[in-house]
XYZ file of C-alpha atoms in Angstrom:
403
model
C 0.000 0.000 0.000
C 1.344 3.450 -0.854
C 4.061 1.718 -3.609
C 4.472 3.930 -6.669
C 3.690 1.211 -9.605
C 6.838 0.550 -11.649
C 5.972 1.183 -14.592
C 5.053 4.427 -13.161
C 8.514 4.804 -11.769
C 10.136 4.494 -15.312
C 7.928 6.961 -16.150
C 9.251 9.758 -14.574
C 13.082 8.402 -14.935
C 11.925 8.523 -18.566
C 10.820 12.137 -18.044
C 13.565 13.323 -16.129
C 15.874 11.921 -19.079
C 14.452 13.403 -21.551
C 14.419 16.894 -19.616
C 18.330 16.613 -19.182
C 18.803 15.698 -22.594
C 16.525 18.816 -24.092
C 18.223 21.317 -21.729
C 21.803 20.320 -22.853
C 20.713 20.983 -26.236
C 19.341 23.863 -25.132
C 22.542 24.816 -23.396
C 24.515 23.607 -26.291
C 22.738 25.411 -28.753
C 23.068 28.583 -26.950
C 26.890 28.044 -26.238
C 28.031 26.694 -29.519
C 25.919 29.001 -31.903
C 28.171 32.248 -31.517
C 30.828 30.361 -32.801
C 28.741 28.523 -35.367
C 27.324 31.746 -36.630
C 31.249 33.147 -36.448
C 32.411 30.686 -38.321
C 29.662 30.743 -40.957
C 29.808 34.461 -41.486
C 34.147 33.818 -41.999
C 33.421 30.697 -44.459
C 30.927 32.881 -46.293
C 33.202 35.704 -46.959
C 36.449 33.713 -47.392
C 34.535 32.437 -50.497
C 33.293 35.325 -51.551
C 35.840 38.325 -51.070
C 39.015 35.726 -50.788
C 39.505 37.389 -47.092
C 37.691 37.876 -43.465
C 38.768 41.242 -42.910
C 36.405 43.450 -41.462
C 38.019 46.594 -43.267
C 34.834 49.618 -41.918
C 32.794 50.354 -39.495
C 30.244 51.949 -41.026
C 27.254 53.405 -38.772
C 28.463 50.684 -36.242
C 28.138 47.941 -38.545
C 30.880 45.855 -40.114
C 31.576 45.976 -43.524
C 33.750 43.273 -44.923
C 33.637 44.734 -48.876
C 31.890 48.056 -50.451
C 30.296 45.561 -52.652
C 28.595 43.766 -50.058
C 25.934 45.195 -47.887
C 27.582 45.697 -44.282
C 26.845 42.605 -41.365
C 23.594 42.947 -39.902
C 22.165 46.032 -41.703
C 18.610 45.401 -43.759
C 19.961 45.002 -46.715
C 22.225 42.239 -45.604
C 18.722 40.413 -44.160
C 17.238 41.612 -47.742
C 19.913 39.933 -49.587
C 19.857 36.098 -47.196
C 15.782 36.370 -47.531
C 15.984 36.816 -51.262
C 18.531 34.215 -51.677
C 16.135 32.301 -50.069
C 13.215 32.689 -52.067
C 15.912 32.139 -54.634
C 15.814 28.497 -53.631
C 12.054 28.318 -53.458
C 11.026 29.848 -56.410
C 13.965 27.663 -58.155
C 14.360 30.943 -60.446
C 17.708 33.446 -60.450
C 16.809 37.026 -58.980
C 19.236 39.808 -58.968
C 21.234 40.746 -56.230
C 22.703 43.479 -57.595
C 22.219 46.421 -60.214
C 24.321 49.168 -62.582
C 22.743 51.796 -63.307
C 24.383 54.387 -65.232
C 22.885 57.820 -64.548
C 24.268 59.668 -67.539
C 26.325 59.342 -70.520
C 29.242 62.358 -70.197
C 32.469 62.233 -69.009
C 35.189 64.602 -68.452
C 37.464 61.846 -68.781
C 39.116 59.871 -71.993
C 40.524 56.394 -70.555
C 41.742 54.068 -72.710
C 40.086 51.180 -71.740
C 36.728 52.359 -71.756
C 33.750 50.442 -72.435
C 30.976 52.923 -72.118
C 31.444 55.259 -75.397
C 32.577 52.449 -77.447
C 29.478 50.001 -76.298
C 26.781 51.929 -74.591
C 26.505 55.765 -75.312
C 24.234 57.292 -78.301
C 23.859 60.984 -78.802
C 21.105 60.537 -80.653
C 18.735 59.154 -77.385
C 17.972 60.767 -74.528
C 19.145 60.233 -70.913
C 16.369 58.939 -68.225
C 14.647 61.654 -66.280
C 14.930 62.095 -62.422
C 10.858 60.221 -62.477
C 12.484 57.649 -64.877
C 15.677 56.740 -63.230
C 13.223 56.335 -59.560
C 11.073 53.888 -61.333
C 13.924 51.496 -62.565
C 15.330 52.252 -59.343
C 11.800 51.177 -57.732
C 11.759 47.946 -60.215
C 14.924 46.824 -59.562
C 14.428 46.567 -55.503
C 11.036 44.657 -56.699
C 13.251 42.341 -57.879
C 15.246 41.843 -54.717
C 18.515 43.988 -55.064
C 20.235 44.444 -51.798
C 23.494 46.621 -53.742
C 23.102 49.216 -56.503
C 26.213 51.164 -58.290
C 25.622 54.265 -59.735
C 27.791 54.694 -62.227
C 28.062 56.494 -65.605
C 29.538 58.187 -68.204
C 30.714 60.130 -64.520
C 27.649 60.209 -62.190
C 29.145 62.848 -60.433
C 28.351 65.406 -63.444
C 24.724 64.592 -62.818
C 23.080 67.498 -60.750
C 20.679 65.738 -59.171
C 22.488 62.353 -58.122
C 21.927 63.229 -54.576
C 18.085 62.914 -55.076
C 18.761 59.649 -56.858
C 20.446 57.954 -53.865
C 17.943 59.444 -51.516
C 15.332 57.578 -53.614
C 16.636 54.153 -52.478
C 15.102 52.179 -49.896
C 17.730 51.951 -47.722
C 15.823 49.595 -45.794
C 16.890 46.627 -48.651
C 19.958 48.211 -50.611
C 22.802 49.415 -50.162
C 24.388 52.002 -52.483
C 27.517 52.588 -53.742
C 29.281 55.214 -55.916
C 31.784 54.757 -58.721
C 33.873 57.778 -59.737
C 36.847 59.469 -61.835
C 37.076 61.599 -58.542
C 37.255 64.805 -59.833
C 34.585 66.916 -58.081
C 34.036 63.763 -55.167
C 35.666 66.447 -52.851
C 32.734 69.146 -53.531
C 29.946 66.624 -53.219
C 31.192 63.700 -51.056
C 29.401 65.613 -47.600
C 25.726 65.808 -49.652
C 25.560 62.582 -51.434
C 26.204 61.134 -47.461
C 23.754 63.133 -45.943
C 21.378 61.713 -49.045
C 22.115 58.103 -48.309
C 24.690 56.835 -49.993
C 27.024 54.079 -48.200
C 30.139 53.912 -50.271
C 32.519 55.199 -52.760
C 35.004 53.888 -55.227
C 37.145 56.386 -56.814
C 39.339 55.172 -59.823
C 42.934 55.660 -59.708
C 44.622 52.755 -62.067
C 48.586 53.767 -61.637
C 50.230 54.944 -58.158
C 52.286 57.509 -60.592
C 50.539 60.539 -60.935
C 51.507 61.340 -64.561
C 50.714 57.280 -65.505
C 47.014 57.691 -64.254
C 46.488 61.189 -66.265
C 47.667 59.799 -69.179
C 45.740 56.314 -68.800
C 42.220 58.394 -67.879
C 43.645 61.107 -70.748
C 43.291 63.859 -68.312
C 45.607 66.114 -66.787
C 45.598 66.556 -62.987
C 42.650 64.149 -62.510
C 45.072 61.742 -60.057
C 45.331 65.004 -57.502
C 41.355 65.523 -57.921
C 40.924 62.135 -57.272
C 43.015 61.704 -54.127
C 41.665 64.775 -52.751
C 38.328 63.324 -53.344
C 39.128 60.053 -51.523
C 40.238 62.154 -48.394
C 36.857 63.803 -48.229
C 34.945 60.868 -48.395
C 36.499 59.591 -45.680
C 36.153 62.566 -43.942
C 32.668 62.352 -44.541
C 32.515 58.352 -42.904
C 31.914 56.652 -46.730
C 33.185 53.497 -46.605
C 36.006 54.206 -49.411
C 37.965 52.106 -51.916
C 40.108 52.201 -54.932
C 39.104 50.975 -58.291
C 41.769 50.217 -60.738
C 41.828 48.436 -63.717
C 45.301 46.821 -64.526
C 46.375 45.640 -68.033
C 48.924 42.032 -67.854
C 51.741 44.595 -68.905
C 50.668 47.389 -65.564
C 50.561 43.900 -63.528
C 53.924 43.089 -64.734
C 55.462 46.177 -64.099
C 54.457 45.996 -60.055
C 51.541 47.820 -60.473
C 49.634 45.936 -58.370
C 51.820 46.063 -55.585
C 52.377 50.227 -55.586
C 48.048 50.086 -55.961
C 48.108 48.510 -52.644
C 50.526 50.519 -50.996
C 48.687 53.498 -52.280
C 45.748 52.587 -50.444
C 46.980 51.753 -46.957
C 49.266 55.074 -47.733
C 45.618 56.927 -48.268
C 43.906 55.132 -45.522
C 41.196 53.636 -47.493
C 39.195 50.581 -46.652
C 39.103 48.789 -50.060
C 41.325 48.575 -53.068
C 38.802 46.801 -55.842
C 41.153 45.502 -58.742
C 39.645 44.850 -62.170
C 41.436 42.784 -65.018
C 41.338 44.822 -68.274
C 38.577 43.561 -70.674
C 38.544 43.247 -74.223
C 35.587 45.365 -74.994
C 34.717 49.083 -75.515
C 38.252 50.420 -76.606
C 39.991 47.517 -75.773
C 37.305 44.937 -77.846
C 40.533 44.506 -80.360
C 42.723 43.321 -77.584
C 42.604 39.705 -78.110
C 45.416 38.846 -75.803
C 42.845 39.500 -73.241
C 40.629 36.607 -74.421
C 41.132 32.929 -72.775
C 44.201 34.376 -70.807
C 43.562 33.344 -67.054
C 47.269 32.844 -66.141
C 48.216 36.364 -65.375
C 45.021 36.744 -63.708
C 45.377 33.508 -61.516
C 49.276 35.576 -60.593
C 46.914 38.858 -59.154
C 44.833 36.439 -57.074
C 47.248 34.860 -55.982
C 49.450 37.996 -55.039
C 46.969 39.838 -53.121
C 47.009 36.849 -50.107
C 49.679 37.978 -47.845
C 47.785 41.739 -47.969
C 44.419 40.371 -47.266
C 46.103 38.515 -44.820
C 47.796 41.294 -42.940
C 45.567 43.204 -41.042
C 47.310 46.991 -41.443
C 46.667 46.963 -45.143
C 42.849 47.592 -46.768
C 40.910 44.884 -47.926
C 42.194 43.835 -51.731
C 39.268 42.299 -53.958
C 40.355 40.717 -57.200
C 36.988 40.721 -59.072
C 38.242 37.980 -61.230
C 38.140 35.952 -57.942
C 34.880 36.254 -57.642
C 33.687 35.954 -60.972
C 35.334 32.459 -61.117
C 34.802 29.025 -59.745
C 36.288 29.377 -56.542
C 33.344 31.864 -55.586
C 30.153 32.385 -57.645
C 31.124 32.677 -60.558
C 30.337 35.158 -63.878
C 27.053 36.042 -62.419
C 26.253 38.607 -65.557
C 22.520 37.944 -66.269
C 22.134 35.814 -63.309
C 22.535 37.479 -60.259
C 23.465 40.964 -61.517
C 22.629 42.846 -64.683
C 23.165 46.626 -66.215
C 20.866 49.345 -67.032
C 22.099 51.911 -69.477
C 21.221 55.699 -68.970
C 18.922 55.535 -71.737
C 16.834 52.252 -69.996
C 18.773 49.256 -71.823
C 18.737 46.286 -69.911
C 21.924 44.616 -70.063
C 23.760 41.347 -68.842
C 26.429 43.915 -67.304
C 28.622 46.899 -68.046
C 30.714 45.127 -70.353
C 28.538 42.824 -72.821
C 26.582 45.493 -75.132
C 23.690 43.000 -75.987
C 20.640 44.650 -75.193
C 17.407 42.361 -74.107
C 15.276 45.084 -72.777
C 14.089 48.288 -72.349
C 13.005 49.434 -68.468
C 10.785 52.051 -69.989
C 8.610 50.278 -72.387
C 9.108 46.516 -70.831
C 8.858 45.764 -66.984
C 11.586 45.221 -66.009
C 10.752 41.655 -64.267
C 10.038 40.439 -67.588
C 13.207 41.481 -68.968
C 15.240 39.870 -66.479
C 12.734 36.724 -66.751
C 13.788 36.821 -70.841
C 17.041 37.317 -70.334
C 17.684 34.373 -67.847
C 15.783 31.987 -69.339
C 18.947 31.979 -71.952
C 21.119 29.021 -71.200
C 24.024 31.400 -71.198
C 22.376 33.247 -68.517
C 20.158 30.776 -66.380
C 23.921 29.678 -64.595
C 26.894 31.765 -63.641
C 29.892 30.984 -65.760
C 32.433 28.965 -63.444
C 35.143 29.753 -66.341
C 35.112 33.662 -65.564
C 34.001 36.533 -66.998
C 32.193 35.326 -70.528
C 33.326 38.593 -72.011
C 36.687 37.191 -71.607
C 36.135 33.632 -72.928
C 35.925 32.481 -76.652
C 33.412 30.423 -75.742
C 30.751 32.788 -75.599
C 32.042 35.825 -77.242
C 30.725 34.529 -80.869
C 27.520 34.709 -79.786
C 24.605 37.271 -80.356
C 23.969 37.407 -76.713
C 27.193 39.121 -76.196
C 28.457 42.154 -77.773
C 31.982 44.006 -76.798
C 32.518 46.195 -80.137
C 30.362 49.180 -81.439
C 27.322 47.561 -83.231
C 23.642 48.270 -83.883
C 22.652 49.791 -80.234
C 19.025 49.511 -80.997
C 19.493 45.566 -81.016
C 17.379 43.719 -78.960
C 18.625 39.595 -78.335
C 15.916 37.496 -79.490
């Protein structure tokens, strides 16, 4: 009398078990997932950028690239959601937009591959109501980063009211520049919004970069630009574009020390393409090995934690990351509307103005050249896609639409 059954007695031994064992997972979870998420975030970005460094604190938020939205800002939880959905709706959305806000320039650079692709006098350049709605489409679409760039976006009066028409809530923004009136403008296009800034300086000698850009005194503007925007608290980088002979020379290397020199958190290096002014270049076409060199050279920077980030975009645009993602995850819109694959392939499939622009991008990658990144690189680059008529480098008919 008064005996607890026994079966009731393994009853609450069973309970009791299974208590312990839920609270150390409990306890586990909650111990071991700040170095999971740690370790996730490094493995992420090691893949991606080709380094860990956090090189800004922008607004109290890390930033590990300008071309990535910074660590736990909206647009970084706009850009895991959408890649999300991505998985779900088994269908490529963009992460990230050109948009070229006019078609001038005060510059001449010999590699160009806006007035030999992209610009026509003859058309006219989107309104301030026009640019906001592609700008309004393209978030639709999911973009978490959007570079205005040009002709020179800074020559366009009313950039700052572009950038303040961003959600900021889903994209970041970021600026690419010549530099030469960044220093008069750098305070209001932060107080409008924008995040970051990459001013293009291609040769650590003053006299090579005036004559490579074809403009006299345009290194000193630029510097002088890249100080304000620090000032300012942009997140800053270089952009440079070397040629296999600049990278041969040490280029590279003098880039670098140029931007730890300057203080800014990003030096962005882009392999010359053979398009725009360069399209007769052909040593520029199926030649990875000097490329492979850059990548290669830019470890033992990334590695040492008094020097800026250094992002070789060729890195990322190639198997080791996620590949050419032209027309897949990121796509170009020309000042006059023209929806293309990027900045560097002149094939147009679209125009924002008279075609939503979710259809355009739904045309354009249902193309199998554009329904996968390239793991080879940049297709601009490679012979294996260059003869087709969904990629154009040279001057051709502009009003051709890929069917």
């Amino acid at each position: 009398m008064g005996r607890v059954p026994l079966a009731s007695t393994k009853g609450w031994a069973s309970v009791a078990f299974d208590f312990r064992r839920k609270l150390r997972l409990k306890w586990f979870m909650a111990s071991g997932s700040l170095g999971f998420s740690e370790a996730l975030l490094e493995s992420s970005y090691r893949i991606y950028l080709n380094h860990t460094k956090v090189i800004h604190y922008r607004d109290g938020r890390p930033v590990y690239s300008l071309s990535t939205p910074a660590l736990y800002s909206k647009p970084s939880a706009n850009l895991l959601a959408r890649s999300l959905y991505r998985s779900i709706q088994n269908k490529n959305l963009p992460n990230m937009m050109s948009l070229a806000v006019n078609d001038v320039c005060n510059a001449t650079c010999e590699h160009c591959s806006f007035f030999e692709g992209v610009e026509d006098p003859t058309r006219t350049v989107l309104s301030t109501e026009q640019v906001t709605n592609v700008i309004d489409q393209a978030q639709a679409l999911g973009i978490s980063v959007l570079n205005f760039v040009g002709g020179e976006p800074l020559l366009r009066r009313d950039l700052p009211e572009l950038v303040k028409a961003v959600n900021k809530d889903l994209t970041t923004t970021v600026l690419f520049t010549n530099g030469s009136v960044l220093a008069d403008r750098a305070a209001t296009l932060r107080k409008a919004g924008l995040d970051s800034v990459y001013v293009s300086i291609d040769s650590a000698d003053p006299e090579r970069h005036d004559r490579f850009r074809g403009t006299p005194g345009l290194y000193g503007k630029a510097v002088a630009g890249i100080k304000q925007a620090l000032h300012v608290g942009l997140s800053t980088g270089i952009s440079c574009t070397l040629t296999p002979e600049s990278f041969a020379s040490g280029e590279l290397g003098r880039m670098i020390e140029l931007g730890k020199e300057l203080g800014v958190h990003e030096v962005l290096v882009f392999d010359a393409m053979p398009t725009g002014r360069y399209s007769a270049r052909t040593d520029l076409v199926d030649n990875q090995g000097w490329v492979e060199a850059m990548i290669d050279a830019v470890v033992p920077y990334n590695n040492d934690p008094s020097y800026p980030g250094v992002l070789v975009w060729a890195y990322t645009s190639g198997y080791r990351a996620v590949g050419c993602s032209c027309g897949t995850s990121y796509f170009y819109v020309s000042p006059y509307g023209d929806v293309m694959s990027c900045d560097f392939n002149h094939a147009v499939f679209g125009n924002a103005l008279t075609t939503p622009l979710y259809q355009v991008w739904d045309s354009m990658t249902s193309r199998a050249e554009f329904n996968q990144a390239a793991w080879g690189g940049c297709k601009v680059k490679n012979s294996r896609y260059r003869d087709m008529d969904t990629v154009v480098t040279g001057v051709r008919d502009r009003t051709m639409v890929a069917s």
